[in-house]
PDB file of N, CA, C and O in Angstrom:
ATOM      1  N   MET V   1       0.846  -1.173   0.000  1.00  0.00           N
ATOM      2  CA  MET V   1       0.000   0.000   0.000  1.00  0.00           C
ATOM      3  C   MET V   1       0.887   1.230   0.000  1.00  0.00           C
ATOM      4  O   MET V   1       1.843   1.330   0.745  1.00  0.00           O
ATOM      5  N   ALA V   2       0.593   2.174  -0.858  1.00  0.00           N
ATOM      6  CA  ALA V   2       1.392   3.401  -0.965  1.00  0.00           C
ATOM      7  C   ALA V   2       1.121   4.321   0.211  1.00  0.00           C
ATOM      8  O   ALA V   2      -0.002   4.446   0.681  1.00  0.00           O
ATOM      9  N   ASN V   3       2.165   4.972   0.670  1.00  0.00           N
ATOM     10  CA  ASN V   3       2.058   5.907   1.774  1.00  0.00           C
ATOM     11  C   ASN V   3       2.223   7.313   1.214  1.00  0.00           C
ATOM     12  O   ASN V   3       3.297   7.688   0.767  1.00  0.00           O
ATOM     13  N   ASN V   4       1.185   8.099   1.225  1.00  0.00           N
ATOM     14  CA  ASN V   4       1.233   9.455   0.683  1.00  0.00           C
ATOM     15  C   ASN V   4       2.035  10.402   1.551  1.00  0.00           C
ATOM     16  O   ASN V   4       2.349  11.501   1.142  1.00  0.00           O
ATOM     17  N   ASN V   5       2.375   9.994   2.767  1.00  0.00           N
ATOM     18  CA  ASN V   5       3.154  10.830   3.669  1.00  0.00           C
ATOM     19  C   ASN V   5       4.617  10.398   3.687  1.00  0.00           C
ATOM     20  O   ASN V   5       5.298  10.560   4.669  1.00  0.00           O
ATOM     21  N   SER V   6       5.092   9.849   2.581  1.00  0.00           N
ATOM     22  CA  SER V   6       6.445   9.339   2.490  1.00  0.00           C
ATOM     23  C   SER V   6       7.467  10.440   2.746  1.00  0.00           C
ATOM     24  O   SER V   6       7.293  11.580   2.324  1.00  0.00           O
ATOM     25  N   SER V   7       8.554  10.084   3.401  1.00  0.00           N
ATOM     26  CA  SER V   7       9.640  11.040   3.630  1.00  0.00           C
ATOM     27  C   SER V   7      10.652  10.974   2.497  1.00  0.00           C
ATOM     28  O   SER V   7      11.656  11.670   2.514  1.00  0.00           O
ATOM     29  N   ASN V   8      10.416  10.129   1.503  1.00  0.00           N
ATOM     30  CA  ASN V   8      11.328   9.972   0.375  1.00  0.00           C
ATOM     31  C   ASN V   8      11.040  11.003  -0.710  1.00  0.00           C
ATOM     32  O   ASN V   8      10.725  10.668  -1.834  1.00  0.00           O
ATOM     33  N   LYS V   9      11.182  12.246  -0.345  1.00  0.00           N
ATOM     34  CA  LYS V   9      10.927  13.324  -1.286  1.00  0.00           C
ATOM     35  C   LYS V   9      12.249  13.831  -1.846  1.00  0.00           C
ATOM     36  O   LYS V   9      13.242  13.913  -1.135  1.00  0.00           O
ATOM     37  N   ILE V  10      12.247  14.175  -3.114  1.00  0.00           N
ATOM     38  CA  ILE V  10      13.427  14.750  -3.751  1.00  0.00           C
ATOM     39  C   ILE V  10      13.482  16.229  -3.375  1.00  0.00           C
ATOM     40  O   ILE V  10      12.555  16.977  -3.657  1.00  0.00           O
ATOM     41  N   ASN V  11      14.554  16.639  -2.704  1.00  0.00           N
ATOM     42  CA  ASN V  11      14.696  18.038  -2.299  1.00  0.00           C
ATOM     43  C   ASN V  11      15.027  18.942  -3.473  1.00  0.00           C
ATOM     44  O   ASN V  11      14.759  20.134  -3.424  1.00  0.00           O
ATOM     45  N   VAL V  12      15.635  18.375  -4.502  1.00  0.00           N
ATOM     46  CA  VAL V  12      15.965  19.128  -5.710  1.00  0.00           C
ATOM     47  C   VAL V  12      15.236  18.431  -6.864  1.00  0.00           C
ATOM     48  O   VAL V  12      15.740  17.465  -7.427  1.00  0.00           O
ATOM     49  N   PRO V  13      14.044  18.905  -7.199  1.00  0.00           N
ATOM     50  CA  PRO V  13      13.236  18.226  -8.220  1.00  0.00           C
ATOM     51  C   PRO V  13      13.960  18.018  -9.549  1.00  0.00           C
ATOM     52  O   PRO V  13      13.722  17.027 -10.232  1.00  0.00           O
ATOM     53  N   GLU V  14      14.879  18.909  -9.881  1.00  0.00           N
ATOM     54  CA  GLU V  14      15.625  18.771 -11.127  1.00  0.00           C
ATOM     55  C   GLU V  14      16.514  17.524 -11.137  1.00  0.00           C
ATOM     56  O   GLU V  14      16.960  17.090 -12.198  1.00  0.00           O
ATOM     57  N   ALA V  15      16.775  16.949  -9.984  1.00  0.00           N
ATOM     58  CA  ALA V  15      17.641  15.776  -9.879  1.00  0.00           C
ATOM     59  C   ALA V  15      16.872  14.463  -9.951  1.00  0.00           C
ATOM     60  O   ALA V  15      17.483  13.393  -9.935  1.00  0.00           O
ATOM     61  N   LYS V  16      15.555  14.514 -10.045  1.00  0.00           N
ATOM     62  CA  LYS V  16      14.747  13.296  -9.994  1.00  0.00           C
ATOM     63  C   LYS V  16      15.135  12.292 -11.071  1.00  0.00           C
ATOM     64  O   LYS V  16      15.316  11.106 -10.782  1.00  0.00           O
ATOM     65  N   GLU V  17      15.276  12.742 -12.301  1.00  0.00           N
ATOM     66  CA  GLU V  17      15.638  11.837 -13.396  1.00  0.00           C
ATOM     67  C   GLU V  17      17.005  11.198 -13.156  1.00  0.00           C
ATOM     68  O   GLU V  17      17.185  10.006 -13.359  1.00  0.00           O
ATOM     69  N   ALA V  18      17.972  12.009 -12.724  1.00  0.00           N
ATOM     70  CA  ALA V  18      19.313  11.498 -12.467  1.00  0.00           C
ATOM     71  C   ALA V  18      19.295  10.472 -11.338  1.00  0.00           C
ATOM     72  O   ALA V  18      19.994   9.456 -11.400  1.00  0.00           O
ATOM     73  N   MET V  19      18.515  10.726 -10.304  1.00  0.00           N
ATOM     74  CA  MET V  19      18.411   9.783  -9.192  1.00  0.00           C
ATOM     75  C   MET V  19      17.794   8.460  -9.660  1.00  0.00           C
ATOM     76  O   MET V  19      18.249   7.382  -9.267  1.00  0.00           O
ATOM     77  N   ASN V  20      16.778   8.540 -10.501  1.00  0.00           N
ATOM     78  CA  ASN V  20      16.158   7.315 -11.017  1.00  0.00           C
ATOM     79  C   ASN V  20      17.134   6.531 -11.890  1.00  0.00           C
ATOM     80  O   ASN V  20      17.197   5.305 -11.806  1.00  0.00           O
ATOM     81  N   ARG V  21      17.907   7.243 -12.723  1.00  0.00           N
ATOM     82  CA  ARG V  21      18.913   6.560 -13.553  1.00  0.00           C
ATOM     83  C   ARG V  21      19.955   5.886 -12.670  1.00  0.00           C
ATOM     84  O   ARG V  21      20.351   4.748 -12.914  1.00  0.00           O
ATOM     85  N   MET V  22      20.395   6.600 -11.635  1.00  0.00           N
ATOM     86  CA  MET V  22      21.397   6.040 -10.724  1.00  0.00           C
ATOM     87  C   MET V  22      20.855   4.800 -10.022  1.00  0.00           C
ATOM     88  O   MET V  22      21.554   3.798  -9.885  1.00  0.00           O
ATOM     89  N   LYS V  23      19.600   4.869  -9.593  1.00  0.00           N
ATOM     90  CA  LYS V  23      18.981   3.727  -8.908  1.00  0.00           C
ATOM     91  C   LYS V  23      18.967   2.499  -9.815  1.00  0.00           C
ATOM     92  O   LYS V  23      19.328   1.400  -9.389  1.00  0.00           O
ATOM     93  N   MET V  24      18.582   2.688 -11.073  1.00  0.00           N
ATOM     94  CA  MET V  24      18.525   1.571 -12.012  1.00  0.00           C
ATOM     95  C   MET V  24      19.926   1.046 -12.325  1.00  0.00           C
ATOM     96  O   MET V  24      20.138  -0.163 -12.434  1.00  0.00           O
ATOM     97  N   GLU V  25      20.892   1.952 -12.434  1.00  0.00           N
ATOM     98  CA  GLU V  25      22.271   1.569 -12.702  1.00  0.00           C
ATOM     99  C   GLU V  25      22.837   0.744 -11.544  1.00  0.00           C
ATOM    100  O   GLU V  25      23.455  -0.309 -11.754  1.00  0.00           O
ATOM    101  N   VAL V  26      22.614   1.203 -10.326  1.00  0.00           N
ATOM    102  CA  VAL V  26      23.103   0.505  -9.141  1.00  0.00           C
ATOM    103  C   VAL V  26      22.428  -0.865  -9.020  1.00  0.00           C
ATOM    104  O   VAL V  26      23.099  -1.874  -8.750  1.00  0.00           O
ATOM    105  N   ALA V  27      21.135  -0.919  -9.248  1.00  0.00           N
ATOM    106  CA  ALA V  27      20.426  -2.197  -9.174  1.00  0.00           C
ATOM    107  C   ALA V  27      21.012  -3.180 -10.174  1.00  0.00           C
ATOM    108  O   ALA V  27      21.213  -4.366  -9.859  1.00  0.00           O
ATOM    109  N   SER V  28      21.312  -2.706 -11.370  1.00  0.00           N
ATOM    110  CA  SER V  28      21.901  -3.557 -12.392  1.00  0.00           C
ATOM    111  C   SER V  28      23.274  -4.056 -11.951  1.00  0.00           C
ATOM    112  O   SER V  28      23.592  -5.239 -12.103  1.00  0.00           O
ATOM    113  N   GLU V  29      24.099  -3.158 -11.407  1.00  0.00           N
ATOM    114  CA  GLU V  29      25.431  -3.539 -10.923  1.00  0.00           C
ATOM    115  C   GLU V  29      25.353  -4.606  -9.844  1.00  0.00           C
ATOM    116  O   GLU V  29      26.203  -5.497  -9.774  1.00  0.00           O
ATOM    117  N   LEU V  30      24.336  -4.501  -8.984  1.00  0.00           N
ATOM    118  CA  LEU V  30      24.190  -5.444  -7.869  1.00  0.00           C
ATOM    119  C   LEU V  30      23.419  -6.703  -8.252  1.00  0.00           C
ATOM    120  O   LEU V  30      23.290  -7.618  -7.442  1.00  0.00           O
ATOM    121  N   GLY V  31      22.859  -6.723  -9.453  1.00  0.00           N
ATOM    122  CA  GLY V  31      22.074  -7.884  -9.881  1.00  0.00           C
ATOM    123  C   GLY V  31      20.685  -7.930  -9.291  1.00  0.00           C
ATOM    124  O   GLY V  31      20.075  -8.991  -9.210  1.00  0.00           O
ATOM    125  N   VAL V  32      20.172  -6.790  -8.868  1.00  0.00           N
ATOM    126  CA  VAL V  32      18.823  -6.705  -8.303  1.00  0.00           C
ATOM    127  C   VAL V  32      17.856  -6.418  -9.450  1.00  0.00           C
ATOM    128  O   VAL V  32      18.028  -5.430 -10.165  1.00  0.00           O
ATOM    129  N   PRO V  33      16.857  -7.279  -9.666  1.00  0.00           N
ATOM    130  CA  PRO V  33      15.932  -7.111 -10.791  1.00  0.00           C
ATOM    131  C   PRO V  33      14.900  -6.006 -10.558  1.00  0.00           C
ATOM    132  O   PRO V  33      13.692  -6.242 -10.522  1.00  0.00           O
ATOM    133  N   LEU V  34      15.367  -4.782 -10.438  1.00  0.00           N
ATOM    134  CA  LEU V  34      14.510  -3.627 -10.202  1.00  0.00           C
ATOM    135  C   LEU V  34      13.865  -3.201 -11.514  1.00  0.00           C
ATOM    136  O   LEU V  34      14.503  -3.197 -12.558  1.00  0.00           O
ATOM    137  N   SER V  35      12.600  -2.861 -11.455  1.00  0.00           N
ATOM    138  CA  SER V  35      11.901  -2.386 -12.654  1.00  0.00           C
ATOM    139  C   SER V  35      11.188  -1.085 -12.329  1.00  0.00           C
ATOM    140  O   SER V  35      11.031  -0.722 -11.171  1.00  0.00           O
ATOM    141  N   ASP V  36      10.775  -0.379 -13.376  1.00  0.00           N
ATOM    142  CA  ASP V  36       9.979   0.827 -13.168  1.00  0.00           C
ATOM    143  C   ASP V  36       8.632   0.406 -12.596  1.00  0.00           C
ATOM    144  O   ASP V  36       8.080  -0.611 -12.987  1.00  0.00           O
ATOM    145  N   GLY V  37       8.125   1.168 -11.667  1.00  0.00           N
ATOM    146  CA  GLY V  37       6.828   0.848 -11.080  1.00  0.00           C
ATOM    147  C   GLY V  37       6.950  -0.007  -9.841  1.00  0.00           C
ATOM    148  O   GLY V  37       7.911   0.090  -9.081  1.00  0.00           O
ATOM    149  N   TYR V  38       5.992  -0.899  -9.672  1.00  0.00           N
ATOM    150  CA  TYR V  38       5.879  -1.716  -8.460  1.00  0.00           C
ATOM    151  C   TYR V  38       6.990  -2.760  -8.385  1.00  0.00           C
ATOM    152  O   TYR V  38       7.259  -3.464  -9.357  1.00  0.00           O
ATOM    153  N   ASN V  39       7.638  -2.855  -7.239  1.00  0.00           N
ATOM    154  CA  ASN V  39       8.704  -3.832  -7.015  1.00  0.00           C
ATOM    155  C   ASN V  39       8.470  -4.616  -5.730  1.00  0.00           C
ATOM    156  O   ASN V  39       9.415  -4.956  -5.023  1.00  0.00           O
ATOM    157  N   GLY V  40       7.210  -4.899  -5.434  1.00  0.00           N
ATOM    158  CA  GLY V  40       6.863  -5.616  -4.212  1.00  0.00           C
ATOM    159  C   GLY V  40       7.378  -7.037  -4.162  1.00  0.00           C
ATOM    160  O   GLY V  40       7.359  -7.667  -3.110  1.00  0.00           O
ATOM    161  N   ASN V  41       7.854  -7.543  -5.280  1.00  0.00           N
ATOM    162  CA  ASN V  41       8.392  -8.897  -5.319  1.00  0.00           C
ATOM    163  C   ASN V  41       9.822  -8.969  -4.793  1.00  0.00           C
ATOM    164  O   ASN V  41      10.345 -10.053  -4.561  1.00  0.00           O
ATOM    165  N   LEU V  42      10.452  -7.809  -4.580  1.00  0.00           N
ATOM    166  CA  LEU V  42      11.824  -7.791  -4.089  1.00  0.00           C
ATOM    167  C   LEU V  42      11.849  -7.819  -2.561  1.00  0.00           C
ATOM    168  O   LEU V  42      10.943  -7.322  -1.905  1.00  0.00           O
ATOM    169  N   THR V  43      12.911  -8.389  -2.031  1.00  0.00           N
ATOM    170  CA  THR V  43      13.043  -8.445  -0.572  1.00  0.00           C
ATOM    171  C   THR V  43      13.523  -7.104  -0.044  1.00  0.00           C
ATOM    172  O   THR V  43      14.074  -6.277  -0.786  1.00  0.00           O
ATOM    173  N   SER V  44      13.359  -6.901   1.243  1.00  0.00           N
ATOM    174  CA  SER V  44      13.849  -5.664   1.840  1.00  0.00           C
ATOM    175  C   SER V  44      15.373  -5.609   1.755  1.00  0.00           C
ATOM    176  O   SER V  44      15.949  -4.525   1.613  1.00  0.00           O
ATOM    177  N   ALA V  45      16.038  -6.758   1.806  1.00  0.00           N
ATOM    178  CA  ALA V  45      17.495  -6.789   1.675  1.00  0.00           C
ATOM    179  C   ALA V  45      17.923  -6.324   0.282  1.00  0.00           C
ATOM    180  O   ALA V  45      18.898  -5.579   0.141  1.00  0.00           O
ATOM    181  N   GLN V  46      17.196  -6.754  -0.747  1.00  0.00           N
ATOM    182  CA  GLN V  46      17.516  -6.322  -2.107  1.00  0.00           C
ATOM    183  C   GLN V  46      17.324  -4.812  -2.249  1.00  0.00           C
ATOM    184  O   GLN V  46      18.200  -4.117  -2.768  1.00  0.00           O
ATOM    185  N   ASN V  47      16.193  -4.325  -1.800  1.00  0.00           N
ATOM    186  CA  ASN V  47      15.925  -2.892  -1.888  1.00  0.00           C
ATOM    187  C   ASN V  47      16.919  -2.097  -1.055  1.00  0.00           C
ATOM    188  O   ASN V  47      17.412  -1.053  -1.485  1.00  0.00           O
ATOM    189  N   GLY V  48      17.228  -2.580   0.125  1.00  0.00           N
ATOM    190  CA  GLY V  48      18.175  -1.902   1.004  1.00  0.00           C
ATOM    191  C   GLY V  48      19.573  -1.848   0.422  1.00  0.00           C
ATOM    192  O   GLY V  48      20.286  -0.863   0.588  1.00  0.00           O
ATOM    193  N   SER V  49      19.966  -2.915  -0.284  1.00  0.00           N
ATOM    194  CA  SER V  49      21.302  -2.917  -0.882  1.00  0.00           C
ATOM    195  C   SER V  49      21.415  -1.851  -1.961  1.00  0.00           C
ATOM    196  O   SER V  49      22.456  -1.212  -2.097  1.00  0.00           O
ATOM    197  N   VAL V  50      20.343  -1.644  -2.722  1.00  0.00           N
ATOM    198  CA  VAL V  50      20.357  -0.606  -3.758  1.00  0.00           C
ATOM    199  C   VAL V  50      20.484   0.774  -3.103  1.00  0.00           C
ATOM    200  O   VAL V  50      21.345   1.569  -3.474  1.00  0.00           O
ATOM    201  N   GLY V  51      19.646   1.053  -2.131  1.00  0.00           N
ATOM    202  CA  GLY V  51      19.697   2.344  -1.451  1.00  0.00           C
ATOM    203  C   GLY V  51      21.019   2.579  -0.754  1.00  0.00           C
ATOM    204  O   GLY V  51      21.597   3.667  -0.832  1.00  0.00           O
ATOM    205  N   GLY V  52      21.533   1.562  -0.096  1.00  0.00           N
ATOM    206  CA  GLY V  52      22.804   1.686   0.606  1.00  0.00           C
ATOM    207  C   GLY V  52      23.968   1.957  -0.322  1.00  0.00           C
ATOM    208  O   GLY V  52      24.834   2.790  -0.031  1.00  0.00           O
ATOM    209  N   TYR V  53      23.966   1.270  -1.460  1.00  0.00           N
ATOM    210  CA  TYR V  53      25.058   1.474  -2.411  1.00  0.00           C
ATOM    211  C   TYR V  53      24.956   2.843  -3.073  1.00  0.00           C
ATOM    212  O   TYR V  53      25.965   3.469  -3.369  1.00  0.00           O
ATOM    213  N   MET V  54      23.724   3.312  -3.289  1.00  0.00           N
ATOM    214  CA  MET V  54      23.548   4.659  -3.836  1.00  0.00           C
ATOM    215  C   MET V  54      24.148   5.693  -2.882  1.00  0.00           C
ATOM    216  O   MET V  54      24.869   6.602  -3.308  1.00  0.00           O
ATOM    217  N   VAL V  55      23.876   5.547  -1.598  1.00  0.00           N
ATOM    218  CA  VAL V  55      24.411   6.481  -0.598  1.00  0.00           C
ATOM    219  C   VAL V  55      25.936   6.419  -0.588  1.00  0.00           C
ATOM    220  O   VAL V  55      26.614   7.453  -0.569  1.00  0.00           O
ATOM    221  N   LYS V  56      26.485   5.213  -0.656  1.00  0.00           N
ATOM    222  CA  LYS V  56      27.936   5.053  -0.670  1.00  0.00           C
ATOM    223  C   LYS V  56      28.550   5.788  -1.855  1.00  0.00           C
ATOM    224  O   LYS V  56      29.540   6.505  -1.713  1.00  0.00           O
ATOM    225  N   LYS V  57      27.960   5.624  -3.045  1.00  0.00           N
ATOM    226  CA  LYS V  57      28.475   6.286  -4.241  1.00  0.00           C
ATOM    227  C   LYS V  57      28.354   7.809  -4.140  1.00  0.00           C
ATOM    228  O   LYS V  57      29.253   8.541  -4.561  1.00  0.00           O
ATOM    229  N   MET V  58      27.249   8.295  -3.568  1.00  0.00           N
ATOM    230  CA  MET V  58      27.079   9.741  -3.429  1.00  0.00           C
ATOM    231  C   MET V  58      28.076  10.324  -2.441  1.00  0.00           C
ATOM    232  O   MET V  58      28.621  11.413  -2.662  1.00  0.00           O
ATOM    233  N   ILE V  59      28.348   9.618  -1.356  1.00  0.00           N
ATOM    234  CA  ILE V  59      29.325  10.093  -0.372  1.00  0.00           C
ATOM    235  C   ILE V  59      30.720  10.119  -0.990  1.00  0.00           C
ATOM    236  O   ILE V  59      31.461  11.090  -0.830  1.00  0.00           O
ATOM    237  N   GLU V  60      31.075   9.060  -1.728  1.00  0.00           N
ATOM    238  CA  GLU V  60      32.383   9.027  -2.386  1.00  0.00           C
ATOM    239  C   GLU V  60      32.525  10.193  -3.365  1.00  0.00           C
ATOM    240  O   GLU V  60      33.576  10.841  -3.421  1.00  0.00           O
ATOM    241  N   SER V  61      31.477  10.466  -4.121  1.00  0.00           N
ATOM    242  CA  SER V  61      31.502  11.562  -5.079  1.00  0.00           C
ATOM    243  C   SER V  61      31.693  12.902  -4.377  1.00  0.00           C
ATOM    244  O   SER V  61      32.493  13.747  -4.809  1.00  0.00           O
ATOM    245  N   GLN V  62      30.991  13.104  -3.287  1.00  0.00           N
ATOM    246  CA  GLN V  62      31.113  14.357  -2.534  1.00  0.00           C
ATOM    247  C   GLN V  62      32.496  14.496  -1.914  1.00  0.00           C
ATOM    248  O   GLN V  62      33.067  15.589  -1.910  1.00  0.00           O
ATOM    249  N   GLN V  63      33.045  13.404  -1.405  1.00  0.00           N
ATOM    250  CA  GLN V  63      34.386  13.457  -0.817  1.00  0.00           C
ATOM    251  C   GLN V  63      35.414  13.846  -1.870  1.00  0.00           C
ATOM    252  O   GLN V  63      36.318  14.637  -1.610  1.00  0.00           O
ATOM    253  N   LYS V  64      35.285  13.279  -3.086  1.00  0.00           N
ATOM    254  CA  LYS V  64      36.220  13.619  -4.159  1.00  0.00           C
ATOM    255  C   LYS V  64      36.092  15.090  -4.524  1.00  0.00           C
ATOM    256  O   LYS V  64      37.089  15.771  -4.742  1.00  0.00           O
ATOM    257  N   GLN V  65      34.857  15.581  -4.575  1.00  0.00           N
ATOM    258  CA  GLN V  65      34.638  16.984  -4.900  1.00  0.00           C
ATOM    259  C   GLN V  65      35.247  17.885  -3.834  1.00  0.00           C
ATOM    260  O   GLN V  65      35.896  18.883  -4.146  1.00  0.00           O
ATOM    261  N   MET V  66      35.076  17.505  -2.566  1.00  0.00           N
ATOM    262  CA  MET V  66      35.611  18.318  -1.475  1.00  0.00           C
ATOM    263  C   MET V  66      37.150  18.287  -1.458  1.00  0.00           C
ATOM    264  O   MET V  66      37.786  19.249  -1.032  1.00  0.00           O
ATOM    265  N   ALA V  67      37.716  17.175  -1.934  1.00  0.00           N
ATOM    266  CA  ALA V  67      39.175  17.050  -1.961  1.00  0.00           C
ATOM    267  C   ALA V  67      39.757  17.693  -3.221  1.00  0.00           C
ATOM    268  O   ALA V  67      40.974  17.716  -3.387  1.00  0.00           O
ATOM    269  N   GLY V  68      38.904  18.173  -4.102  1.00  0.00           N
ATOM    270  CA  GLY V  68      39.364  18.835  -5.302  1.00  0.00           C
ATOM    271  C   GLY V  68      39.808  17.880  -6.393  1.00  0.00           C
ATOM    272  O   GLY V  68      40.592  18.222  -7.270  1.00  0.00           O
ATOM    273  N   LYS V  69      39.299  16.648  -6.347  1.00  0.00           N
ATOM    274  CA  LYS V  69      39.681  15.645  -7.355  1.00  0.00           C
ATOM    275  C   LYS V  69      38.605  15.512  -8.400  1.00  0.00           C
ATOM    276  O   LYS V  69      37.471  15.502  -8.184  1.00  0.00           O
TER     277      LYS V  69
END
């Protein structure tokens, strides 16, 4: 059931497409069969691995930017 009070809001709406592309790219890298739309067939571990790896990649990117690389 969808929750309309979700805290998963994009703070920068212009980044929505890029975030979706990144999510699909990460899922592919991890072998998680993520599709557009409903993914209720996936386990919480599968979904969590995608989100966790996305955060890891974003932190690495920010660290490189802060280090001037």
